[in-house]
mmCIF file of C-alpha atoms in Angstrom:
data_model
loop_
_atom_site.group_PDB
_atom_site.id
_atom_site.type_symbol
_atom_site.label_atom_id
_atom_site.label_comp_id
_atom_site.label_asym_id
_atom_site.label_seq_id
_atom_site.Cartn_x
_atom_site.Cartn_y
_atom_site.Cartn_z
ATOM 1 C CA MET A 1 89.425 -47.703 99.268
ATOM 2 C CA SER A 2 87.252 -50.677 100.058
ATOM 3 C CA SER A 3 87.036 -53.651 98.066
ATOM 4 C CA LEU A 4 82.814 -53.027 98.293
ATOM 5 C CA GLY A 5 83.134 -49.498 96.866
ATOM 6 C CA LYS A 6 85.749 -50.846 94.234
ATOM 7 C CA GLY A 7 83.777 -53.602 93.193
ATOM 8 C CA ASP A 8 80.785 -50.574 92.747
ATOM 9 C CA SER A 9 82.908 -48.031 91.505
ATOM 10 C CA ALA A 10 84.280 -50.614 88.363
ATOM 11 C CA THR A 11 80.250 -51.871 88.105
ATOM 12 C CA THR A 12 79.940 -48.350 87.749
ATOM 13 C CA LEU A 13 82.606 -47.673 84.728
ATOM 14 C CA ARG A 14 80.965 -50.940 83.234
ATOM 15 C CA LEU A 15 77.653 -50.159 83.118
ATOM 16 C CA SER A 16 78.182 -46.473 81.663
ATOM 17 C CA LEU A 17 80.329 -47.930 78.809
ATOM 18 C CA LEU A 18 77.869 -50.322 78.214
ATOM 19 C CA GLY A 19 75.167 -47.539 77.819
ATOM 20 C CA VAL A 20 77.623 -45.220 76.139
ATOM 21 C CA ALA A 21 77.909 -48.131 73.383
ATOM 22 C CA ALA A 22 74.588 -49.443 72.938
ATOM 23 C CA GLY A 23 73.562 -45.154 72.601
ATOM 24 C CA MET A 24 76.130 -45.343 69.963
ATOM 25 C CA LEU A 25 73.710 -48.530 68.347
ATOM 26 C CA LEU A 26 71.035 -47.155 68.267
ATOM 27 C CA PHE A 27 72.148 -43.435 67.149
ATOM 28 C CA GLY A 28 73.462 -45.790 64.615
ATOM 29 C CA ILE A 29 70.291 -47.030 63.844
ATOM 30 C CA LEU A 30 68.569 -44.277 64.435
ATOM 31 C CA THR A 31 70.445 -42.540 60.892
ATOM 32 C CA LYS A 32 71.118 -45.455 59.445
ATOM 33 C CA GLY A 33 74.348 -45.621 59.833
ATOM 34 C CA TYR A 34 73.766 -49.397 58.616
ATOM 35 C CA PHE A 35 73.240 -48.401 55.296
ATOM 36 C CA ASP A 36 77.108 -48.225 54.705
ATOM 37 C CA VAL A 37 77.510 -51.778 56.190
ATOM 38 C CA TRP A 38 74.346 -53.554 54.106
ATOM 39 C CA ALA A 39 75.788 -51.248 50.890
ATOM 40 C CA LYS A 40 79.351 -52.960 51.811
ATOM 41 C CA ALA A 41 78.992 -55.904 52.389
ATOM 42 C CA VAL A 42 76.881 -56.584 49.670
ATOM 43 C CA ALA A 43 78.781 -56.536 46.606
ATOM 44 C CA ILE A 44 82.059 -58.634 46.374
ATOM 45 C CA CYS A 45 84.923 -56.250 48.406
ATOM 46 C CA MET A 46 87.761 -56.626 45.617
ATOM 47 C CA GLU A 47 90.225 -54.632 47.933
ATOM 48 C CA CYS A 48 89.489 -57.861 50.332
ATOM 49 C CA ILE A 49 90.351 -60.596 47.982
ATOM 50 C CA GLY A 50 93.450 -58.476 46.406
ATOM 51 C CA ILE A 51 92.508 -57.476 43.445
ATOM 52 C CA GLY A 52 90.796 -53.402 43.866
ATOM 53 C CA MET B 1 90.698 -84.951 87.544
ATOM 54 C CA GLU B 2 91.544 -81.241 86.929
ATOM 55 C CA GLY B 3 93.231 -82.032 84.081
ATOM 56 C CA ALA B 4 90.342 -84.220 82.150
ATOM 57 C CA SER B 5 87.737 -81.190 83.351
ATOM 58 C CA GLY B 6 90.507 -78.811 81.263
ATOM 59 C CA LYS B 7 90.131 -81.278 78.860
ATOM 60 C CA LEU B 8 86.762 -81.535 78.467
ATOM 61 C CA SER B 9 86.166 -77.546 78.609
ATOM 62 C CA ASP B 10 88.871 -77.557 75.235
ATOM 63 C CA LEU B 11 86.895 -79.615 73.700
ATOM 64 C CA LYS B 12 83.321 -77.239 75.009
ATOM 65 C CA ARG B 13 86.024 -74.473 72.918
ATOM 66 C CA ARG B 14 86.007 -76.324 70.028
ATOM 67 C CA TYR B 15 82.625 -77.112 69.596
ATOM 68 C CA ILE B 16 81.855 -73.400 70.417
ATOM 69 C CA GLN B 17 84.374 -72.419 67.840
ATOM 70 C CA LEU B 18 83.334 -74.431 65.411
ATOM 71 C CA LEU B 19 79.790 -73.897 65.490
ATOM 72 C CA SER B 20 80.172 -69.722 65.192
ATOM 73 C CA ALA B 21 82.697 -71.109 62.312
ATOM 74 C CA VAL B 22 79.925 -72.383 60.452
ATOM 75 C CA LEU B 23 77.016 -70.162 61.323
ATOM 76 C CA TYR B 24 79.215 -66.847 60.412
ATOM 77 C CA ASN B 25 79.196 -69.103 56.717
ATOM 78 C CA ALA B 26 75.724 -70.704 57.015
ATOM 79 C CA HIS B 27 75.275 -69.907 52.853
ATOM 80 C CA PHE B 28 77.348 -72.720 51.735
ATOM 81 C CA TYR B 29 75.448 -72.226 48.115
ATOM 82 C CA GLY B 30 77.484 -69.696 48.181
ATOM 83 C CA PHE B 31 81.022 -72.011 48.153
ATOM 84 C CA LEU B 32 79.455 -74.193 45.092
ATOM 85 C CA THR B 33 78.331 -71.131 42.656
ATOM 86 C CA GLY B 34 80.786 -68.494 43.769
ATOM 87 C CA ASN B 35 78.423 -65.876 44.706
ATOM 88 C CA ILE B 36 78.382 -64.136 47.973
ATOM 89 C CA TYR B 37 75.380 -63.481 50.209
ATOM 90 C CA LYS B 38 73.486 -60.611 49.635
ATOM 91 C CA GLY B 39 70.236 -60.817 52.256
ATOM 92 C CA ARG B 40 69.297 -58.286 54.318
ATOM 93 C CA SER B 41 71.397 -60.271 57.368
ATOM 94 C CA LYS B 42 74.436 -58.733 55.678
ATOM 95 C CA VAL B 43 73.655 -55.704 58.122
ATOM 96 C CA VAL B 44 74.763 -57.139 60.920
ATOM 97 C CA CYS B 45 78.148 -57.237 62.112
ATOM 98 C CA ALA B 46 79.792 -60.512 63.375
ATOM 99 C CA PRO B 47 82.125 -60.621 66.733
ATOM 100 C CA GLY B 48 84.839 -62.503 65.546
ATOM 101 C CA LEU B 49 86.741 -61.721 61.935
ATOM 102 C CA ASN B 50 84.959 -63.333 58.802
ATOM 103 C CA CYS B 51 85.115 -61.552 55.500
ATOM 104 C CA TYR B 52 81.825 -60.491 53.998
ATOM 105 C CA SER B 53 83.124 -61.137 50.625
ATOM 106 C CA CYS B 54 83.712 -65.128 51.732
ATOM 107 C CA PRO B 55 80.823 -67.036 49.324
ATOM 108 C CA GLY B 56 79.424 -68.356 52.551
ATOM 109 C CA ALA B 57 79.402 -65.389 54.768
ATOM 110 C CA ILE B 58 76.187 -63.956 56.317
ATOM 111 C CA LEU B 59 77.069 -61.399 58.996
ATOM 112 C CA SER B 60 79.512 -58.525 58.179
ATOM 113 C CA CYS B 61 82.957 -58.295 59.476
ATOM 114 C CA PRO B 62 83.396 -55.693 61.705
ATOM 115 C CA LEU B 63 86.767 -53.797 60.464
ATOM 116 C CA GLY B 64 85.870 -54.086 57.262
ATOM 117 C CA SER B 65 83.160 -52.408 57.727
ATOM 118 C CA LEU B 66 84.415 -49.858 60.235
ATOM 119 C CA GLN B 67 87.144 -49.098 57.554
ATOM 120 C CA GLY B 68 84.878 -48.433 54.093
ATOM 121 C CA ALA B 69 82.210 -46.137 57.138
ATOM 122 C CA PHE B 70 85.968 -44.286 57.537
ATOM 123 C CA ALA B 71 86.087 -44.805 53.877
ATOM 124 C CA ARG B 72 82.984 -42.982 53.277
ATOM 125 C CA HIS B 73 82.834 -40.503 55.600
ATOM 126 C CA VAL B 74 86.154 -38.996 56.867
ATOM 127 C CA LEU B 75 86.282 -37.152 59.768
ATOM 128 C CA SER B 76 82.753 -38.562 61.524
ATOM 129 C CA VAL B 77 82.889 -41.180 63.221
ATOM 130 C CA PRO B 78 80.079 -44.249 62.050
ATOM 131 C CA MET B 79 78.609 -44.845 64.700
ATOM 132 C CA TYR B 80 76.525 -47.716 63.946
ATOM 133 C CA VAL B 81 80.348 -49.670 63.346
ATOM 134 C CA MET B 82 81.604 -48.490 66.084
ATOM 135 C CA GLY B 83 78.246 -49.251 68.799
ATOM 136 C CA THR B 84 78.182 -52.063 67.307
ATOM 137 C CA MET B 85 81.997 -52.935 68.313
ATOM 138 C CA CYS B 86 81.831 -51.257 71.538
ATOM 139 C CA LEU B 87 78.930 -53.614 72.349
ATOM 140 C CA PHE B 88 80.438 -56.473 72.036
ATOM 141 C CA GLY B 89 83.854 -55.201 73.770
ATOM 142 C CA VAL B 90 82.140 -54.126 76.728
ATOM 143 C CA LEU B 91 79.862 -57.705 76.968
ATOM 144 C CA PHE B 92 82.275 -60.045 76.264
ATOM 145 C CA GLY B 93 85.924 -58.484 75.527
ATOM 146 C CA ARG B 94 87.950 -61.506 73.875
ATOM 147 C CA VAL B 95 86.293 -63.420 74.733
ATOM 148 C CA ILE B 96 85.071 -63.429 71.127
ATOM 149 C CA CYS B 97 88.705 -64.215 70.048
ATOM 150 C CA GLY B 98 88.636 -67.018 72.038
ATOM 151 C CA PHE B 99 85.550 -68.432 71.078
ATOM 152 C CA LEU B 100 83.807 -66.574 68.222
ATOM 153 C CA CYS B 101 86.778 -65.849 65.898
ATOM 154 C CA PRO B 102 86.393 -68.427 62.921
ATOM 155 C CA PHE B 103 90.631 -67.451 62.247
ATOM 156 C CA GLY B 104 91.158 -67.489 65.468
ATOM 157 C CA PHE B 105 90.395 -71.422 65.370
ATOM 158 C CA LEU B 106 91.667 -71.804 62.558
ATOM 159 C CA GLN B 107 95.769 -70.577 64.072
ATOM 160 C CA GLU B 108 95.115 -72.816 66.689
ATOM 161 C CA LEU B 109 93.996 -76.591 64.358
ATOM 162 C CA ILE B 110 96.945 -75.319 62.662
ATOM 163 C CA TYR B 111 99.414 -74.586 65.139
ATOM 164 C CA ARG B 112 98.027 -78.038 66.545
ATOM 165 C CA ILE B 113 100.385 -79.713 62.926
ATOM 166 C CA PRO B 114 104.056 -80.439 64.435
ATOM 167 C CA PHE B 115 106.792 -76.876 63.467
ATOM 168 C CA LEU B 116 109.557 -75.936 65.264
ATOM 169 C CA LYS B 117 107.264 -73.653 68.315
ATOM 170 C CA VAL B 118 108.474 -70.526 69.961
ATOM 171 C CA LYS B 119 107.510 -69.922 73.013
ATOM 172 C CA LYS B 120 106.819 -66.014 74.476
ATOM 173 C CA SER B 121 109.136 -64.069 75.615
ATOM 174 C CA ARG B 122 109.706 -61.192 76.150
ATOM 175 C CA ALA B 123 109.898 -60.346 72.408
ATOM 176 C CA THR B 124 106.596 -61.386 71.649
ATOM 177 C CA GLY B 125 105.338 -59.394 74.228
ATOM 178 C CA PHE B 126 106.983 -56.046 72.639
ATOM 179 C CA LEU B 127 105.874 -57.701 69.176
ATOM 180 C CA SER B 128 102.261 -57.783 70.398
ATOM 181 C CA LEU B 129 101.515 -54.026 70.823
ATOM 182 C CA PHE B 130 102.243 -53.999 66.496
ATOM 183 C CA LYS B 131 98.540 -55.199 66.470
ATOM 184 C CA TYR B 132 97.802 -51.527 67.756
ATOM 185 C CA LEU B 133 99.766 -49.389 65.321
ATOM 186 C CA LEU B 134 98.038 -51.187 62.389
ATOM 187 C CA LEU B 135 94.580 -50.538 64.046
ATOM 188 C CA VAL B 136 95.591 -46.584 64.111
ATOM 189 C CA LEU B 137 97.175 -46.470 61.204
ATOM 190 C CA PHE B 138 94.949 -49.092 58.459
ATOM 191 C CA VAL B 139 92.613 -48.595 60.460
ATOM 192 C CA ALA B 140 91.521 -45.818 61.026
ATOM 193 C CA VAL B 141 94.419 -43.561 59.411
ATOM 194 C CA LEU B 142 94.918 -44.757 56.369
ATOM 195 C CA PRO B 143 91.172 -45.442 54.865
ATOM 196 C CA ALA B 144 90.031 -41.804 55.774
ATOM 197 C CA ILE B 145 92.617 -40.755 53.420
ATOM 198 C CA THR B 146 93.166 -42.684 51.214
ATOM 199 C CA LEU B 147 89.718 -43.804 51.385
ATOM 200 C CA TYR B 148 89.920 -47.973 50.545
ATOM 201 C CA PRO B 149 89.997 -50.212 53.366
ATOM 202 C CA SER B 150 92.932 -49.990 53.981
ATOM 203 C CA PHE B 151 94.054 -53.601 55.953
ATOM 204 C CA CYS B 152 91.348 -55.261 53.771
ATOM 205 C CA LYS B 153 93.097 -54.676 51.337
ATOM 206 C CA TYR B 154 97.240 -55.151 51.563
ATOM 207 C CA ILE B 155 97.349 -57.363 54.832
ATOM 208 C CA CYS B 156 94.663 -59.116 55.372
ATOM 209 C CA PRO B 157 94.798 -62.846 55.207
ATOM 210 C CA ALA B 158 91.202 -63.613 56.198
ATOM 211 C CA GLY B 159 90.264 -62.131 53.379
ATOM 212 C CA THR B 160 92.476 -63.883 51.068
ATOM 213 C CA LEU B 161 91.728 -67.120 52.437
ATOM 214 C CA GLU B 162 88.180 -66.759 52.274
ATOM 215 C CA ALA B 163 86.772 -64.925 50.046
ATOM 216 C CA GLY B 164 90.004 -64.180 47.475
ATOM 217 C CA ILE B 165 90.654 -68.171 47.753
ATOM 218 C CA PRO B 166 87.650 -69.483 46.703
ATOM 219 C CA LEU B 167 85.754 -66.837 44.005
ATOM 220 C CA VAL B 168 89.027 -66.331 42.068
ATOM 221 C CA LEU B 169 88.988 -69.207 41.535
ATOM 222 C CA SER B 170 84.741 -70.061 40.870
ATOM 223 C CA ASP B 171 85.026 -66.848 38.959
ATOM 224 C CA GLU B 172 86.664 -67.145 35.227
ATOM 225 C CA GLY B 173 86.233 -62.884 34.434
ATOM 226 C CA LEU B 174 87.965 -62.561 38.344
ATOM 227 C CA ARG B 175 90.770 -65.201 37.935
ATOM 228 C CA GLY B 176 91.777 -63.023 34.350
ATOM 229 C CA SER B 177 91.644 -59.503 36.500
ATOM 230 C CA ILE B 178 94.105 -60.854 39.400
ATOM 231 C CA GLY B 179 97.700 -59.325 39.179
ATOM 232 C CA GLY B 180 100.983 -58.237 41.827
ATOM 233 C CA LEU B 181 98.205 -56.833 44.494
ATOM 234 C CA PHE B 182 96.723 -60.362 44.543
ATOM 235 C CA SER B 183 100.057 -62.077 44.454
ATOM 236 C CA LEU B 184 101.434 -59.786 47.524
ATOM 237 C CA LYS B 185 98.115 -61.200 49.885
ATOM 238 C CA VAL B 186 98.754 -64.625 48.841
ATOM 239 C CA PHE B 187 101.853 -64.238 50.039
ATOM 240 C CA LEU B 188 101.243 -62.678 52.978
ATOM 241 C CA LEU B 189 98.816 -65.604 53.867
ATOM 242 C CA ILE B 190 101.121 -67.866 52.968
ATOM 243 C CA LEU B 191 103.675 -65.874 55.726
ATOM 244 C CA CYS B 192 100.561 -65.674 58.071
ATOM 245 C CA VAL B 193 100.163 -69.291 58.135
ATOM 246 C CA ILE B 194 104.049 -69.874 59.065
ATOM 247 C CA LEU B 195 103.801 -67.274 61.503
ATOM 248 C CA CYS B 196 101.028 -69.821 63.128
ATOM 249 C CA LEU B 197 102.754 -72.613 62.594
ATOM 250 C CA ALA B 198 105.642 -71.588 64.858
ATOM 251 C CA PHE B 199 103.831 -68.864 67.113
ATOM 252 C CA PHE B 200 100.310 -70.209 68.857
ATOM 253 C CA ARG B 201 97.780 -68.077 67.809
ATOM 254 C CA GLY B 202 100.632 -65.403 65.867
ATOM 255 C CA PHE B 203 98.738 -63.056 63.995
ATOM 256 C CA CYS B 204 95.647 -62.842 66.708
ATOM 257 C CA ARG B 205 98.564 -61.881 69.481
ATOM 258 C CA PHE B 206 101.520 -59.986 66.705
ATOM 259 C CA ILE B 207 98.739 -58.165 63.462
ATOM 260 C CA CYS B 208 94.790 -57.855 64.419
ATOM 261 C CA PRO B 209 93.827 -54.506 64.920
ATOM 262 C CA LEU B 210 90.046 -56.342 66.228
ATOM 263 C CA GLY B 211 91.879 -58.125 69.007
ATOM 264 C CA ALA B 212 93.341 -55.367 69.753
ATOM 265 C CA PHE B 213 90.146 -53.213 70.384
ATOM 266 C CA TYR B 214 88.966 -55.486 72.028
ATOM 267 C CA SER B 215 91.436 -55.561 74.329
ATOM 268 C CA LEU B 216 91.247 -51.858 74.961
ATOM 269 C CA PHE B 217 87.955 -53.961 76.881
ATOM 270 C CA ASN B 218 89.251 -56.104 78.127
ATOM 271 C CA PRO B 219 89.562 -54.842 82.097
ATOM 272 C CA VAL B 220 86.255 -54.060 81.796
ATOM 273 C CA SER B 221 83.709 -56.410 80.323
ATOM 274 C CA PHE B 222 81.210 -58.755 81.280
ATOM 275 C CA PHE B 223 81.949 -61.816 80.677
ATOM 276 C CA GLY B 224 85.180 -63.113 81.093
ATOM 277 C CA VAL B 225 87.003 -65.019 84.127
ATOM 278 C CA ARG B 226 88.029 -64.203 86.984
ATOM 279 C CA VAL B 227 90.612 -64.656 90.046
ATOM 280 C CA ASN B 228 89.476 -65.546 93.603
ATOM 281 C CA ARG B 229 91.737 -63.610 95.344
ATOM 282 C CA GLU B 230 90.926 -65.540 98.841
ATOM 283 C CA LYS B 231 92.464 -68.576 96.951
ATOM 284 C CA CYS B 232 95.550 -67.132 94.641
ATOM 285 C CA THR B 233 99.085 -67.790 96.126
ATOM 286 C CA GLY B 234 100.387 -66.464 93.274
ATOM 287 C CA CYS B 235 102.231 -69.012 92.819
ATOM 288 C CA GLY B 236 102.392 -67.771 88.673
ATOM 289 C CA ALA B 237 101.530 -71.309 87.038
ATOM 290 C CA CYS B 238 98.768 -69.366 85.320
ATOM 291 C CA VAL B 239 100.757 -67.037 83.906
ATOM 292 C CA ARG B 240 104.012 -69.617 82.494
ATOM 293 C CA PHE B 241 101.379 -72.075 81.695
ATOM 294 C CA CYS B 242 99.234 -69.062 79.607
ATOM 295 C CA LYS B 243 99.923 -69.435 75.935
ATOM 296 C CA MET B 244 98.828 -65.994 75.503
ATOM 297 C CA ASP B 245 101.652 -62.235 76.523
ATOM 298 C CA VAL B 246 100.055 -62.141 79.123
ATOM 299 C CA LYS B 247 101.247 -60.258 82.098
ATOM 300 C CA LYS B 248 98.485 -61.695 84.935
ATOM 301 C CA VAL B 249 94.953 -62.862 84.558
ATOM 302 C CA ALA B 250 92.180 -61.444 82.506
ATOM 303 C CA ASP B 251 95.141 -58.771 81.075
ATOM 304 C CA ARG B 252 94.668 -57.060 77.558
ATOM 305 C CA GLU B 253 95.932 -60.518 75.946
ATOM 306 C CA CYS B 254 93.793 -62.834 78.080
ATOM 307 C CA ILE B 255 91.480 -64.633 75.279
ATOM 308 C CA ARG B 256 89.901 -65.277 77.974
ATOM 309 C CA CYS B 257 90.111 -69.533 76.845
ATOM 310 C CA GLY B 258 89.782 -70.531 80.604
ATOM 311 C CA GLU B 259 92.794 -73.096 79.795
ATOM 312 C CA CYS B 260 95.003 -71.920 83.153
ATOM 313 C CA ARG B 261 92.481 -73.145 84.983
ATOM 314 C CA ALA B 262 93.422 -76.437 84.393
ATOM 315 C CA VAL B 263 97.121 -76.104 86.132
ATOM 316 C CA CYS B 264 96.192 -73.713 89.266
ATOM 317 C CA PRO B 265 96.658 -75.965 91.463
ATOM 318 C CA GLU B 266 93.920 -73.724 94.301
ATOM 319 C CA GLY B 267 91.545 -74.251 91.530
ATOM 320 C CA ALA B 268 91.414 -69.931 92.027
ATOM 321 C CA ILE B 269 90.201 -68.964 88.377
ATOM 322 C CA GLU B 270 87.021 -69.414 87.971
ATOM 323 C CA ASP B 271 84.742 -67.856 85.023
ATOM 324 C CA SER B 272 83.001 -64.574 85.852
ATOM 325 C CA PHE B 273 79.716 -62.837 84.435
ATOM 326 C CA VAL B 274 82.399 -59.911 85.748
ATOM 327 C CA THR B 275 85.595 -60.192 85.323
ATOM 328 C CA ILE B 276 88.091 -58.223 88.478
ATOM 329 C CA GLN B 277 91.080 -58.125 88.438
ATOM 330 C CA ARG B 278 94.177 -59.131 90.654
ATOM 331 C CA PRO B 279 97.425 -57.977 91.646
ATOM 332 C CA ALA B 280 100.583 -58.669 88.811
ATOM 333 C CA VAL B 281 101.588 -62.168 88.952
ATOM 334 C CA ARG B 282 104.853 -62.652 87.936
#
């Protein structure tokens, strides 16, 4: 495979992964997945500080 | 000349690390009152390791959020957190470890303290695989079984340092609640400091599950460093100089700090928007 071919397939892989990641994030936003993060983050995490 | 430019880029990296640590923890008032920030920005995950229970934190810790999501929704993929982390990984890879992680910055400062220094070897290379075990076991499997964030609870020294100690010092109620677990975590924090005194970025190299996660994206991330194959003579100076357990520039252990650029006699290592790997150099 030529170096041009390798570069093309690598770019395709990168763009595919970027699309998958962005899709997951979008799906997470649409299904209000951020609420899980917010609910956990606005209360003191007892496990994190070693008391839970 | 190369040495001077290397120092300049190292200084720039320090400023970026410092700036990111300050921006992640911009709720300065929290350090005085011992109250954590509860604003809307906490729905956003920070790229680096920074405890969301730190009184100054205005963003969420991606690792804590991921464990929390696994614990809440057993046997389902937490799309929001995973999507955020994958996006960071695909775009930046371990550039985040090298530039945008406050705990990584702290480890580098600790390493500057004079102490017995242990150089990288085959043993440290083998130990660097340990973080993948912690990623699977303490971030994915145990939270889904026990329903609590296991890495945060039993290991995370960032949580103890950034949240545990400041909150316990400022809150009398919490002070009365501390027990064996808090003692264990403080002990682990002390061990972590000793580790980081002896090993460059000891926590980052051997323990950090977030670094392990981002390292999976390192070979394909958009931002990074690349080796100009036409200039490279394969002398291996870059790999010998690097303090991380890299086998070649831009592999999974490379944090893209760019320090190797200063030692490359051919000037073959360049910043890149797209990383292109070259054959292994030993």
